[in-house]
mmCIF file of C-alpha atoms and ligand atoms in Angstrom:
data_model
loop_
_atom_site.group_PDB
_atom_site.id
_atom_site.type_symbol
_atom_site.label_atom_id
_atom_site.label_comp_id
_atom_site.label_asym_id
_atom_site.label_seq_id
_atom_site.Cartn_x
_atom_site.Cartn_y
_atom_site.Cartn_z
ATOM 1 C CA UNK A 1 -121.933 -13.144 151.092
ATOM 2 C CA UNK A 2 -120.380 -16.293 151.987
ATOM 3 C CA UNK A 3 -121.959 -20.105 151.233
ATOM 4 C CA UNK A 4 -121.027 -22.562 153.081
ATOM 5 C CA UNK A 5 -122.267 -26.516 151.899
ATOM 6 C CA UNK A 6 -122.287 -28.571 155.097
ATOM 7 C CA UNK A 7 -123.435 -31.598 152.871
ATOM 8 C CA UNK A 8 -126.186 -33.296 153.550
ATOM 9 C CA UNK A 9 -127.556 -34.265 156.417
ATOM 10 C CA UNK A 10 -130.549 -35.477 157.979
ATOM 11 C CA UNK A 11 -133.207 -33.211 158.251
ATOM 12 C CA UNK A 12 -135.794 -35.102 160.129
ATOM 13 C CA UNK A 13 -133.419 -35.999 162.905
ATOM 14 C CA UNK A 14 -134.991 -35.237 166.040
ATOM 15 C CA UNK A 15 -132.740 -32.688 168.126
ATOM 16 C CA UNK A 16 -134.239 -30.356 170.757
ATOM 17 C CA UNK A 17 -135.216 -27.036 169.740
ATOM 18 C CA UNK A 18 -132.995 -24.180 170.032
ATOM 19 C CA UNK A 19 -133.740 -21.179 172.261
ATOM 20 C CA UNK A 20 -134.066 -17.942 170.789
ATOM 21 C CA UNK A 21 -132.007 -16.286 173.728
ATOM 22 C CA UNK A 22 -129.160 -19.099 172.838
ATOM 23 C CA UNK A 23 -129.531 -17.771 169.174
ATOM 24 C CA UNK A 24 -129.513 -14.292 170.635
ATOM 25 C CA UNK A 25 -126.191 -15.145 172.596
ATOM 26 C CA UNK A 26 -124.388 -17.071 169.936
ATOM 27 C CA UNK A 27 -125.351 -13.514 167.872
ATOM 28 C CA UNK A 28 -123.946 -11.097 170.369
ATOM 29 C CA UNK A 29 -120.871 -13.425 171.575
ATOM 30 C CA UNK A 30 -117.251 -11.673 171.362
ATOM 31 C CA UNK A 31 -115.295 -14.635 171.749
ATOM 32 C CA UNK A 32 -116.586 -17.867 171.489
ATOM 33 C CA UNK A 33 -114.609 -21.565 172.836
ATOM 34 C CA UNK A 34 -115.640 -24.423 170.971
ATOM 35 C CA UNK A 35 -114.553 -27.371 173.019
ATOM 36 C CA UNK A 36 -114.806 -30.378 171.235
ATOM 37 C CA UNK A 37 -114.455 -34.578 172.182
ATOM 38 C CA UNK A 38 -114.651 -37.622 169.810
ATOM 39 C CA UNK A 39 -119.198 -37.220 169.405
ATOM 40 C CA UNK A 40 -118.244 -34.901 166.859
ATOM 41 C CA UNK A 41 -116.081 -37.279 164.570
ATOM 42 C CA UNK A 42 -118.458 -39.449 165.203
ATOM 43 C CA UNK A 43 -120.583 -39.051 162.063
ATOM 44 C CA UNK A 44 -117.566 -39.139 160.005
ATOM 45 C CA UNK A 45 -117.106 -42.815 161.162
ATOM 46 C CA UNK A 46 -114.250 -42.486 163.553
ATOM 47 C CA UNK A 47 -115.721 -44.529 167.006
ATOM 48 C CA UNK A 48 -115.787 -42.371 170.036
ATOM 49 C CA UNK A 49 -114.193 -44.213 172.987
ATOM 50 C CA UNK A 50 -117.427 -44.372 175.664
ATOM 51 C CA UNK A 51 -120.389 -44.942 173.495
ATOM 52 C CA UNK A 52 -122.005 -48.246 174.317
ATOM 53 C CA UNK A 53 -120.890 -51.358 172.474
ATOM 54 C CA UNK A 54 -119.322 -48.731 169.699
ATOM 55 C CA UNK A 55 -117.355 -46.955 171.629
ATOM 56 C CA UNK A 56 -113.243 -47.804 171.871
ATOM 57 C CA UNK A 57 -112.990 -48.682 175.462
ATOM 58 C CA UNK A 58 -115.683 -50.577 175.865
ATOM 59 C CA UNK A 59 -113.945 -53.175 173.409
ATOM 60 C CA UNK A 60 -110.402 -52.653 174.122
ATOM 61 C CA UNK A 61 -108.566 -52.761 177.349
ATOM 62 C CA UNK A 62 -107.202 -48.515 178.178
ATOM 63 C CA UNK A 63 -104.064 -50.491 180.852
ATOM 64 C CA UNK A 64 -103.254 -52.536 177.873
ATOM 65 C CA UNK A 65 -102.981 -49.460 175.293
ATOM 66 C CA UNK A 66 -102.974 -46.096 176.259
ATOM 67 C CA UNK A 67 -100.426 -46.026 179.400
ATOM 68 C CA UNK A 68 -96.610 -45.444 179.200
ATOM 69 C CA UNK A 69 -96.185 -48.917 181.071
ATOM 70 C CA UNK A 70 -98.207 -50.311 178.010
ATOM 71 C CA UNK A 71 -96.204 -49.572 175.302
ATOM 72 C CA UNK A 72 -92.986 -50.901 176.978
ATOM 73 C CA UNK A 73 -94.777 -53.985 177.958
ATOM 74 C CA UNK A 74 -95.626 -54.569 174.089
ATOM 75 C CA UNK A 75 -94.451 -52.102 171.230
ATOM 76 C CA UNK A 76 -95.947 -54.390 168.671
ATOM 77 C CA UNK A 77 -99.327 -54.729 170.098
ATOM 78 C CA UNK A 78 -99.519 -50.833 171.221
ATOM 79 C CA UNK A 79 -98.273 -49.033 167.743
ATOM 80 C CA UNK A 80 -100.658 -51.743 165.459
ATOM 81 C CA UNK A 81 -103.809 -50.462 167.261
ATOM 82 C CA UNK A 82 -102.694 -47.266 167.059
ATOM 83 C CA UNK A 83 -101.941 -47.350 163.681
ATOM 84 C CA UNK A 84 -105.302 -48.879 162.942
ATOM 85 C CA UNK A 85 -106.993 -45.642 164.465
ATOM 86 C CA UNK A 86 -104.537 -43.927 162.497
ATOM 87 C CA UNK A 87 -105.752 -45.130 159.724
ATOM 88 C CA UNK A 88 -109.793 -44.883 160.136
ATOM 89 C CA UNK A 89 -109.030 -41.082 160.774
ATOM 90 C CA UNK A 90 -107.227 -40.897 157.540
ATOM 91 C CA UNK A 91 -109.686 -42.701 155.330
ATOM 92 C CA UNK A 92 -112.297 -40.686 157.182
ATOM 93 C CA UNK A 93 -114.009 -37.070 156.000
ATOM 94 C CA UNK A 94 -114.932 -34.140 158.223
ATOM 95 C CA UNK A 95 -118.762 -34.218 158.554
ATOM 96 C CA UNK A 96 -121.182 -30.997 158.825
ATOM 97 C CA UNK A 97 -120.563 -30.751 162.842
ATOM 98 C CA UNK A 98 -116.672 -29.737 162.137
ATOM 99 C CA UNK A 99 -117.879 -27.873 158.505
ATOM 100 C CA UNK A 100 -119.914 -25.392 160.839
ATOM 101 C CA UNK A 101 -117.311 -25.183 163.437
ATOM 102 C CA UNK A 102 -114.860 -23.920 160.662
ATOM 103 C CA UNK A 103 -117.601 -21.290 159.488
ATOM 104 C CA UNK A 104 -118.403 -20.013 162.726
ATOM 105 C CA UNK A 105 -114.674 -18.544 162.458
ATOM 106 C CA UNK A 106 -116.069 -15.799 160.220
ATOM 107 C CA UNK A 107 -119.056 -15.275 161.821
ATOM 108 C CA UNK A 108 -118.214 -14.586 165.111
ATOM 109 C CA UNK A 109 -115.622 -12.024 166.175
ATOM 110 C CA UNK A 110 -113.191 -14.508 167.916
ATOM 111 C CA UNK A 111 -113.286 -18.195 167.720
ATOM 112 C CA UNK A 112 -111.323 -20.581 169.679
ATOM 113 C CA UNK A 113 -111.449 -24.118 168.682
ATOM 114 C CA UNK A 114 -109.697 -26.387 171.530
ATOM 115 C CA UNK A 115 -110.337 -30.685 171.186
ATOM 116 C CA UNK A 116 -109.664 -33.608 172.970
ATOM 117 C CA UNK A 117 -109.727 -35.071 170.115
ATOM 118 C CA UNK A 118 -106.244 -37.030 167.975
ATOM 119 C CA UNK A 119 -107.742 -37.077 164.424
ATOM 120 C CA UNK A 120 -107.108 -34.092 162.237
ATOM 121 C CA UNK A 121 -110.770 -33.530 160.896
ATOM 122 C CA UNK A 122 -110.989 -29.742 162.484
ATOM 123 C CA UNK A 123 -108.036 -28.945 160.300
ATOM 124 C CA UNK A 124 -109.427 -30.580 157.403
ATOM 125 C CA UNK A 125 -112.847 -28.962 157.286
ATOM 126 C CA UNK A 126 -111.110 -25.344 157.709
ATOM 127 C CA UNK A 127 -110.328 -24.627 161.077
ATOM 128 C CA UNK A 128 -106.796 -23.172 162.415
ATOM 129 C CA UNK A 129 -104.651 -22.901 165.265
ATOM 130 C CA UNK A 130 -107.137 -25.348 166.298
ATOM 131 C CA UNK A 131 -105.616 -26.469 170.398
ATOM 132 C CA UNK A 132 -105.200 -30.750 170.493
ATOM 133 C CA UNK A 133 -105.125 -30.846 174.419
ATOM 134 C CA UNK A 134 -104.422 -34.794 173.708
ATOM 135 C CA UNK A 135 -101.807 -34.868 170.723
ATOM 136 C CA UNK A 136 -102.375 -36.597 167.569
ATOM 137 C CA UNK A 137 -102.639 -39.802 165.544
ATOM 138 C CA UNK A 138 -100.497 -37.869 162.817
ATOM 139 C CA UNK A 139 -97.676 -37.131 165.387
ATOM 140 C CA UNK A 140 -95.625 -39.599 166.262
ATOM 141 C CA UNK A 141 -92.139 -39.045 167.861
ATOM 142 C CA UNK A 142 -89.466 -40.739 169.858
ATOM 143 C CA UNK A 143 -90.028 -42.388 172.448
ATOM 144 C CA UNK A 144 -86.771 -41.922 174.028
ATOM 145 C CA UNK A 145 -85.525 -38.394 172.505
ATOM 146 C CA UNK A 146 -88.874 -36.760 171.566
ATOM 147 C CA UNK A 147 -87.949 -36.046 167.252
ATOM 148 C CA UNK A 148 -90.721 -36.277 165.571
ATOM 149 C CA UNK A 149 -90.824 -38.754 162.519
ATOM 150 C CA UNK A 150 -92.790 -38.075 159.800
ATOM 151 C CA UNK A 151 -95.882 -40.944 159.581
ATOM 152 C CA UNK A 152 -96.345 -42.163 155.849
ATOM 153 C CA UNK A 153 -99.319 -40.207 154.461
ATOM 154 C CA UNK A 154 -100.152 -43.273 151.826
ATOM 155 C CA UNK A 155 -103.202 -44.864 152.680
ATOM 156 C CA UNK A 156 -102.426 -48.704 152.822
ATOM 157 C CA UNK A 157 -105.039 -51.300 150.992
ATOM 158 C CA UNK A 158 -105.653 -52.959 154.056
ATOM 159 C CA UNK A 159 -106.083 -50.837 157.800
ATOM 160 C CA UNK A 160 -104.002 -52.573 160.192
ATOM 161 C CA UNK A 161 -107.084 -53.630 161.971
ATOM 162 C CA UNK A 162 -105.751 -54.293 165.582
ATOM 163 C CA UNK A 163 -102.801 -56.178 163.868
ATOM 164 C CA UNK A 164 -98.801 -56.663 165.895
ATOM 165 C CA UNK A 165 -96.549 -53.863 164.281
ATOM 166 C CA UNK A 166 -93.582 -53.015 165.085
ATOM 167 C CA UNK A 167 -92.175 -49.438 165.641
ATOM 168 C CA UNK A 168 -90.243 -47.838 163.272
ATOM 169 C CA UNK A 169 -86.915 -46.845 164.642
ATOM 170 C CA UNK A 170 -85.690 -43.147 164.934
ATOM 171 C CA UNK A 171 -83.106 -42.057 162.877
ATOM 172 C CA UNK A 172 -81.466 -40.033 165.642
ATOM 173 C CA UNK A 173 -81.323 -42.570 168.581
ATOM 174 C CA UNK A 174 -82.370 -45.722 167.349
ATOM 175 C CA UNK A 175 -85.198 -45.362 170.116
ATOM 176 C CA UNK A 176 -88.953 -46.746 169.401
ATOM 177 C CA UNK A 177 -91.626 -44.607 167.602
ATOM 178 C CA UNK A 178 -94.386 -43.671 169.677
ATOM 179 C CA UNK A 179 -98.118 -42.427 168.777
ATOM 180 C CA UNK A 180 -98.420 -38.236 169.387
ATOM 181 C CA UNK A 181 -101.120 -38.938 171.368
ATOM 182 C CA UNK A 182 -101.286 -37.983 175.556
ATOM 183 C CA UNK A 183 -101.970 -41.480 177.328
ATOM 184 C CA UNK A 184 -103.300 -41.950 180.636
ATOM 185 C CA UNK A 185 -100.660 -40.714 183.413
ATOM 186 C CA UNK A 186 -99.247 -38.167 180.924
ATOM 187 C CA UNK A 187 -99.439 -34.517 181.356
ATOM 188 C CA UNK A 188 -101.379 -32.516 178.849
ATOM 189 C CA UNK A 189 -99.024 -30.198 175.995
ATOM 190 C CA UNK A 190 -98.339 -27.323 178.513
ATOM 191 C CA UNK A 191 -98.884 -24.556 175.942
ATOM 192 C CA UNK A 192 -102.224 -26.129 174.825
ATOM 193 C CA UNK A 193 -103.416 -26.685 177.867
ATOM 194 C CA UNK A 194 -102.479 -22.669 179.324
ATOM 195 C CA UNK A 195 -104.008 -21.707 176.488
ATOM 196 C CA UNK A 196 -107.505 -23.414 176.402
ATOM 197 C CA UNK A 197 -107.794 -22.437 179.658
ATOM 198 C CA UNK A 198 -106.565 -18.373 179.026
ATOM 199 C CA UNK A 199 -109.384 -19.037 176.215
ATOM 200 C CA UNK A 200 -112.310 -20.225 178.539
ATOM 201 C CA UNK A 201 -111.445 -17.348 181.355
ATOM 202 C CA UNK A 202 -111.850 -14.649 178.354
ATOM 203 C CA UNK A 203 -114.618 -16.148 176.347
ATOM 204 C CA UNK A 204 -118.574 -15.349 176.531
ATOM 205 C CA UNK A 205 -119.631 -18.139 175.328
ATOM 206 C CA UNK A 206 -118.551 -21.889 175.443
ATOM 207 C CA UNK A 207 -119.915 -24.673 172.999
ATOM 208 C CA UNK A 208 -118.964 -28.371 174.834
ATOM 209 C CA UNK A 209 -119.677 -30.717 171.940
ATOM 210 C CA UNK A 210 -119.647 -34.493 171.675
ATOM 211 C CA UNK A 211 -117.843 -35.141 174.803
ATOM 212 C CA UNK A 212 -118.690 -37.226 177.899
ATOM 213 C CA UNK A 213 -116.831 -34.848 180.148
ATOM 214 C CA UNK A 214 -115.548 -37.159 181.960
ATOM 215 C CA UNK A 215 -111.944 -37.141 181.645
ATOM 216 C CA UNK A 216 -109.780 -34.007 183.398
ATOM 217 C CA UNK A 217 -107.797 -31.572 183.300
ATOM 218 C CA UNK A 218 -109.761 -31.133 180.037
ATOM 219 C CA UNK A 219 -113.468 -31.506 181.242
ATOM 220 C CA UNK A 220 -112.225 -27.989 183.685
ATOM 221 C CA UNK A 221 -112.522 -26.383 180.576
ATOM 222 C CA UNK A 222 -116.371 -25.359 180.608
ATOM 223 C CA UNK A 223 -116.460 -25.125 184.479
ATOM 224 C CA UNK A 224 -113.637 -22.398 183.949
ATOM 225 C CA UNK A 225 -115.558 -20.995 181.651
ATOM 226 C CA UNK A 226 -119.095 -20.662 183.449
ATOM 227 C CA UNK A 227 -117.019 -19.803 186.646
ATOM 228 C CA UNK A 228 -116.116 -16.780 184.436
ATOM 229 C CA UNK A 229 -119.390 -15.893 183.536
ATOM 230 C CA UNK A 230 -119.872 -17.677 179.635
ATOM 231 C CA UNK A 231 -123.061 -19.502 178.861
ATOM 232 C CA UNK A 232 -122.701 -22.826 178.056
ATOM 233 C CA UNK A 233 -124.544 -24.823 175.206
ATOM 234 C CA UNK A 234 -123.480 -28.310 175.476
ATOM 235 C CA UNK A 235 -124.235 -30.580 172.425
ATOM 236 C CA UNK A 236 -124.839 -34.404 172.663
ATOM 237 C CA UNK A 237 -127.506 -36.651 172.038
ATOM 238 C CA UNK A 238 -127.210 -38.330 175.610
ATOM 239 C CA UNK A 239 -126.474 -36.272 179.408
ATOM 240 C CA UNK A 240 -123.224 -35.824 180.701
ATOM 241 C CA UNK A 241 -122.256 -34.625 184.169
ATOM 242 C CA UNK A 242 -122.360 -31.406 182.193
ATOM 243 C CA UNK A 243 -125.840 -30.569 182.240
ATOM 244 C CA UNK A 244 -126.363 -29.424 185.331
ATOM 245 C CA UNK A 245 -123.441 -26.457 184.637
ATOM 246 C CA UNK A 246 -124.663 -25.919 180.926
ATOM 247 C CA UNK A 247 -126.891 -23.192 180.280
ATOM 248 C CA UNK A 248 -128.633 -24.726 177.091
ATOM 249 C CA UNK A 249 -128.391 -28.731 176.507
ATOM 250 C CA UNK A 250 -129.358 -29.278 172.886
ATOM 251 C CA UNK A 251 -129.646 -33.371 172.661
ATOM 252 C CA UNK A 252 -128.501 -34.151 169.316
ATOM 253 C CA UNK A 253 -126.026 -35.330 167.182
ATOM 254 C CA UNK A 254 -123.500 -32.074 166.228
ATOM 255 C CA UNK A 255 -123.909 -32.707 162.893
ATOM 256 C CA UNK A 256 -127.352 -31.942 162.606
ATOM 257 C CA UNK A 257 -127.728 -29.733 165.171
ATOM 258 C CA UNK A 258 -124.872 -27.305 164.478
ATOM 259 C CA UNK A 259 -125.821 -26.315 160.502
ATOM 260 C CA UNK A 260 -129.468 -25.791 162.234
ATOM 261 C CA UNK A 261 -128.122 -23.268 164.998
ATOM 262 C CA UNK A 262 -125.895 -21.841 162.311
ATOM 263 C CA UNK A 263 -128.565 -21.525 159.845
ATOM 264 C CA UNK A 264 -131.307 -19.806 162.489
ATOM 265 C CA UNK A 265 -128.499 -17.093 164.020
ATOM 266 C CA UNK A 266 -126.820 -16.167 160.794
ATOM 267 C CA UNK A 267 -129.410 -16.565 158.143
ATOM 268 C CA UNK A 268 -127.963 -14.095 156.239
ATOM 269 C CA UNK A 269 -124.766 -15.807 155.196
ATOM 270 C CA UNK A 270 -126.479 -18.353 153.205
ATOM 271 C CA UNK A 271 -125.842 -21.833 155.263
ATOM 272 C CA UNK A 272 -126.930 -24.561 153.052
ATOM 273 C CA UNK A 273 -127.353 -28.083 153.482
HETATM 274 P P1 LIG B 1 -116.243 -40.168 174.961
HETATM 275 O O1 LIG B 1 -116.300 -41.397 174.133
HETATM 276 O O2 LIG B 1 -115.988 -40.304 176.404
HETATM 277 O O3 LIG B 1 -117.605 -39.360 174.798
HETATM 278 C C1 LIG B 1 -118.150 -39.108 173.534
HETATM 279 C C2 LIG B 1 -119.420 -38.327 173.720
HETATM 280 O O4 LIG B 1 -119.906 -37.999 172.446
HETATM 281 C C3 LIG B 1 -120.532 -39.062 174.467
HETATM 282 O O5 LIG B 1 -121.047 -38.227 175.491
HETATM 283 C C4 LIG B 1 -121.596 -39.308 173.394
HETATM 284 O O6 LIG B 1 -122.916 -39.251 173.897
HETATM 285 C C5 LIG B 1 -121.322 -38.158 172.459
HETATM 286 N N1 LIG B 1 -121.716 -38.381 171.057
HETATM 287 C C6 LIG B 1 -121.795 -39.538 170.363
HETATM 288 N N2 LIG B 1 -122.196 -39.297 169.103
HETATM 289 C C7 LIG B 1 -122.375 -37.958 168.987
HETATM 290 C C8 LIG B 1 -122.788 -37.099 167.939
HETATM 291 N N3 LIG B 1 -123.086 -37.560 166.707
HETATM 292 N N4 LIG B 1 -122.856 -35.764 168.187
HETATM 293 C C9 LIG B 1 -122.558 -35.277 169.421
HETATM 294 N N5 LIG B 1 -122.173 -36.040 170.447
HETATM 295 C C10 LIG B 1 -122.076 -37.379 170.238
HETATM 296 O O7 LIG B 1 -115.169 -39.200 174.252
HETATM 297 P P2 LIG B 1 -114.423 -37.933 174.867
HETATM 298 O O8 LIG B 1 -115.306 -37.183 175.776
HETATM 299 O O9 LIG B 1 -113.794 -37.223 173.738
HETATM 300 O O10 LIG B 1 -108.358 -39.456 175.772
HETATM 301 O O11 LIG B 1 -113.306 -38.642 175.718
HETATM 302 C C11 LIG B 1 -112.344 -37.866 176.362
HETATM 303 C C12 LIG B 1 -111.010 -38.558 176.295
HETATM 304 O O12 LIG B 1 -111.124 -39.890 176.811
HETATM 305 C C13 LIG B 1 -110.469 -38.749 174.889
HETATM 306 O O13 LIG B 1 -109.795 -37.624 174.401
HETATM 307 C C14 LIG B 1 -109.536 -39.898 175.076
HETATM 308 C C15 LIG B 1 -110.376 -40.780 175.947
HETATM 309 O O14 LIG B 1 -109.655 -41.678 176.733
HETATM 310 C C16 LIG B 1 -107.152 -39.667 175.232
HETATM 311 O O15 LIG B 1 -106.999 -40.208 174.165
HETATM 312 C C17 LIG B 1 -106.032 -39.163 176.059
#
């Protein structure tokens, strides 16, 4: 028997109830997608980028920081912020949302974990081979020959807060340093992307969790799915233009509702709080 501690979290949260037929399916499922966006690192502190007043693009300026024609307008200004995310993600821990996503991997036949998001708290909770259809903060590489150079893993006192940095340089070319992460403009990793999408065609069921599925080629994912004939349980404490496609909406935050789900379809494995 295994026993997994998702820590603790807030029992009295409000969340919808779940459906015994979406228990039923989550029970029966032979390969489940897990499609995940930044509502599920949420609770671990790292800001999600649409949220009102919290959220990362409703404070800072997308043209200014996530385009190509950004970062060779201003280096400095580009690699600070992003080293400032980089940072939050590393002083951050995975919460009980990304815990249950790594246990579902043993209680499912086939799991398939594919995220939008950069930070590395899938990995970090337990998951593998998990697909980042936008790169990663802990990836950065050249931006003129591509090597990838190896980001510090010391913590500094101080985050860099929004502050001017400058690139390092690469040791190869002497070109600039860029974040791993896919800005707007960019195409998706190819691999990544062919096989999130092999994933959603085969699976039978499709978790969408903590995203506003807004931003494509990766909101496709569930509509490739349902075209295919999964269910879809979307997760989120607020609609997207998801719920008329999803099959279940549970409106919650994942890290309450996701030990609950887990804890009413496999009570057996001994889920704890
Ligand atoms: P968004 O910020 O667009 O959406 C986050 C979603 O999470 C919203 O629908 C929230 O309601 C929901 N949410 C907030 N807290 C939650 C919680 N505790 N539990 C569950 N859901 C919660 O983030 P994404 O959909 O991930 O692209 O954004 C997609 C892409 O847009 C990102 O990958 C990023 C951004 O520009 C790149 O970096 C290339």
């Amino acid at each position: 028997m295994h026993e997994y501690d998702m820590g603790n979290t807030d029992m009295n949260a409000n969340h919808t109830a779940i459906p015994q037929a979406l228990i039923s399916a989550l029970q029966q499922a032979r390969h489940v997608v897990v499609f995940t966006g930044a509502g599920v690192s949420a609770e671990s502190g790292v800001p999600t980028f649409r949220d009102a007043q919290t959220g990362l693009w409703e404070r800072f300026d997308a043209e200014e920081l996530a385009t190509t024609q950004a970062f060779l307008n201003d280096k400095e200004l580009v690699w600070g912020w992003y080293e400032w995310r980089r940072m939050q993600v590393m002083r951050a821990q995975p919460n009980p949302a990304h815990l249950s996503i790594a246990a579902l991997a043993s209680l499912v036949p086939r799991l398939t974990v594919i995220t939008q998001n950069v930070d590395d708290l899938h990995e970090r909770a337990g998951s593998t081979q998990v697909l980042h259809l936008h790169g990663s903060l802990l990836n950065p590489r050249c931006f003129d020959c591509g090597q990838a150079w190896a980001a510090p893993s010391a913590i500094p006192d101080e985050p860099a807060g929004g502050r001017r940095l400058s690139p390092p340089i690469c040791l190869h070319c002497g070109g600039a340093i860029r974040p791993g992460v896919v800005w707007f403009g960019e195409e998706l990793p190819v691999r990544e992307l062919r096989r999130a999408y092999a994933s959603a065609k085969d699976c039978d069921l499709l978790f969408s969790i903590g995203t506003s599925s807004l931003v494509y080629p990766a909101a496709e994912i569930p509509n490739l799915a349902k075209q295919a004939g999964a269910k879809i349980i979307q997760i989120n404490p607020d609609k997207t233009p998801l719920d008329a496609g999803a099959t279940w909406s549970l409106r919650g935050p994942a890290g309450v509702v996701l030990p609950d789900l887990l804890i009413a379809a496999f009570p057996e494995v001994g889920i704890r709080r």
